[in-house]
Coordinates of C-alpha atoms in Angstrom, one line a residue:
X1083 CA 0.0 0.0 0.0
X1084 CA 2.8 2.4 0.8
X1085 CA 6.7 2.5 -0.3
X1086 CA 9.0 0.1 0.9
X1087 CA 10.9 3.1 2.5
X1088 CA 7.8 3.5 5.0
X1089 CA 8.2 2.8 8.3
X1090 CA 4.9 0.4 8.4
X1091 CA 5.7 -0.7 12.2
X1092 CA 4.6 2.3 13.8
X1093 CA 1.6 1.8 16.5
X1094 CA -1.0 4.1 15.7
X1095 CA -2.6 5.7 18.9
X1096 CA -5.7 6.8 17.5
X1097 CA -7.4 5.0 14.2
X1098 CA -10.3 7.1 12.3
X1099 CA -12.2 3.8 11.0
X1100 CA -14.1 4.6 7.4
X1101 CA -17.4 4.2 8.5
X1102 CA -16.2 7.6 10.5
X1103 CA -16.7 11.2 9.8
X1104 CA -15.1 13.3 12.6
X1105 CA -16.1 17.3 12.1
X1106 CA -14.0 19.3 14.1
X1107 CA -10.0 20.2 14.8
X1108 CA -8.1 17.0 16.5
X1109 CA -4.5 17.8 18.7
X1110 CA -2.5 14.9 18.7
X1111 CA 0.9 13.7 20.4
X1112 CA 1.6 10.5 19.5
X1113 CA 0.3 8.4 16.0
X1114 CA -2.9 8.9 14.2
X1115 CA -4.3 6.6 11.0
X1116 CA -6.8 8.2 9.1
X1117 CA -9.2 5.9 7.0
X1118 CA -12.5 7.5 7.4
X1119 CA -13.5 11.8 7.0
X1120 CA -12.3 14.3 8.9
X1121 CA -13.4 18.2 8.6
X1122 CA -11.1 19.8 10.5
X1123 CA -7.5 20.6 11.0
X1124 CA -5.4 17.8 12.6
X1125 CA -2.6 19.6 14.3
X1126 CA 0.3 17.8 16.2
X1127 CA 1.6 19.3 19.5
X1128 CA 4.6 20.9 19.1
X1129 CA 8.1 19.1 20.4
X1130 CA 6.0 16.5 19.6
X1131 CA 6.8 12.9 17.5
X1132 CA 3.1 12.3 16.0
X1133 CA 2.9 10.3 13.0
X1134 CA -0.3 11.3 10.8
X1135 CA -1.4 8.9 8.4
X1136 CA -4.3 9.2 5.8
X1137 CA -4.9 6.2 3.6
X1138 CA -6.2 5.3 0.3
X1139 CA -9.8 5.2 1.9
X1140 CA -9.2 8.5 4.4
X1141 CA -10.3 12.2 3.5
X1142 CA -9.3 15.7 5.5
X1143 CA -10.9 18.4 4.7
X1144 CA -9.1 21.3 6.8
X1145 CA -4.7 21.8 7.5
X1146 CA -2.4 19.5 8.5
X1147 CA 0.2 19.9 10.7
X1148 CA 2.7 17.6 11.8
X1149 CA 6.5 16.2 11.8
X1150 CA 6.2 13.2 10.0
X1151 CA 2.7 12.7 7.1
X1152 CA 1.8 9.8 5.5
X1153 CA -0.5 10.4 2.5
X1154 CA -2.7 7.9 0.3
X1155 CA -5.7 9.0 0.2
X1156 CA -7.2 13.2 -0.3
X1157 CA -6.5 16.1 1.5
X1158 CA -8.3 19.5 0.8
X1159 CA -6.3 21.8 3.0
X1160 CA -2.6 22.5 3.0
X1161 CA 0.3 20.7 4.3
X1162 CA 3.0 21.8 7.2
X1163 CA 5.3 18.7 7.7
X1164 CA 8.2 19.5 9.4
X1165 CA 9.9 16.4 9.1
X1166 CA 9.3 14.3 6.2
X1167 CA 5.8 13.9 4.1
X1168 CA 5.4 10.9 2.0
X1169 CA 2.9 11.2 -0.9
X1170 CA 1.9 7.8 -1.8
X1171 CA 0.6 7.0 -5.5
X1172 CA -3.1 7.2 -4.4
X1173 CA -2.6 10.9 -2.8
X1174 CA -4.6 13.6 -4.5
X1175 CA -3.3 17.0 -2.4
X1176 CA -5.5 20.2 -3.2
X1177 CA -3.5 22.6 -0.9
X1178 CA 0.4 23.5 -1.0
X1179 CA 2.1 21.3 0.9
X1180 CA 5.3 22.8 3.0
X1181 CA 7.9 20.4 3.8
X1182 CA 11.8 19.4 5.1
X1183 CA 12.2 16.1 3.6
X1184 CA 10.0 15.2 0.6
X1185 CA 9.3 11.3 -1.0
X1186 CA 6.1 11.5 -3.8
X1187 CA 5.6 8.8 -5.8
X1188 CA 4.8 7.9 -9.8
X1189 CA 0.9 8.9 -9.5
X1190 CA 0.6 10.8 -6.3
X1191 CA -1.1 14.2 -7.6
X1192 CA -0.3 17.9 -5.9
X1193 CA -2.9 20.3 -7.3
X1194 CA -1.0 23.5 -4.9
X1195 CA 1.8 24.6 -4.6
X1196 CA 5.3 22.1 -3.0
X1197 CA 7.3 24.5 -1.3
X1198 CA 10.6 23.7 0.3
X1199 CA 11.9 24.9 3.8
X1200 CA 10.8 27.0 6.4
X1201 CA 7.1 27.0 5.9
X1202 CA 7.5 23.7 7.5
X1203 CA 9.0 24.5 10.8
X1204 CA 7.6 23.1 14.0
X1205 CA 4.6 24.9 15.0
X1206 CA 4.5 27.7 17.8
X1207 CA 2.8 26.6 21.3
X1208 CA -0.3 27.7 19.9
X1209 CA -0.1 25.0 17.7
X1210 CA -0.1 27.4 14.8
X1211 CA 3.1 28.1 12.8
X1212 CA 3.5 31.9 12.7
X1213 CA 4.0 33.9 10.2
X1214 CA 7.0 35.0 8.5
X1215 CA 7.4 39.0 7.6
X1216 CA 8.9 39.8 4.3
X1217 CA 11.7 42.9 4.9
X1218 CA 10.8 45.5 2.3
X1219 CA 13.7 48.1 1.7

């Protein structure tokens, strides 16, 4: 289902089954599988190691942020990992998608914008990156 690179032994805290549609914002610490609906933002606490995973079956509808994302299914938000995203072939991304460490494979589908760096630095203690000012001279 995913790369062979994929880490598929991690222990998910928290599964979203697909008979599941979860409408509201979710704070995670740890691991969180996605196969089900969720309209919200999923947002990992910062200092954090949370692991999000959406698969083929799973839908957000609403940001992600996290160190370390696992996409095969849809996402209809935008992106903050600060670690490492993996966009599997089934991924369809409608959102830009800010990243450190990038794997996308033959099929995944980005319809935003991939941007490389620091709009995917850890998030602030709100839980919300902040934003960056542009110096005008």
């Amino acid at each position: 289902m995913f790369s062979a690179k994929t880490n598929n032994n991690i222990d998910f805290d928290t599964v979203i089954s697909a008979r599941t549609e979860i409408r509201g914002d979710i704070a995670v610490k740890g691991a969180i599988q996605i196969d089900g609906v969720l309209k919200g933002n999923l947002i990992a606490e910062a200092g954090s190691k949370a692991s999000v995973r959406i698969s083929d079956k799973g839908r957000v509808e609403g940001r992600i942020t996290a160190p370390n994302v696992i996409i095969n299914g849809e996402v209809v938000g935008d992106i903050h990992a600060y670690d490492y995203i993996e966009l599997a072939k089934k991924a369809r991304i409608t959102g830009d998608v800010h990243y450190a460490t990038m794997e996308m494979v033959l099929g995944a589908q980005v319809n935003g914008q991939l941007i490389h760096g620091n709009g995917a630095k850890a998030p602030s203690s709100s839980g919300v990156s902040e934003p960056e000012l542009a110096k005008v001279d």
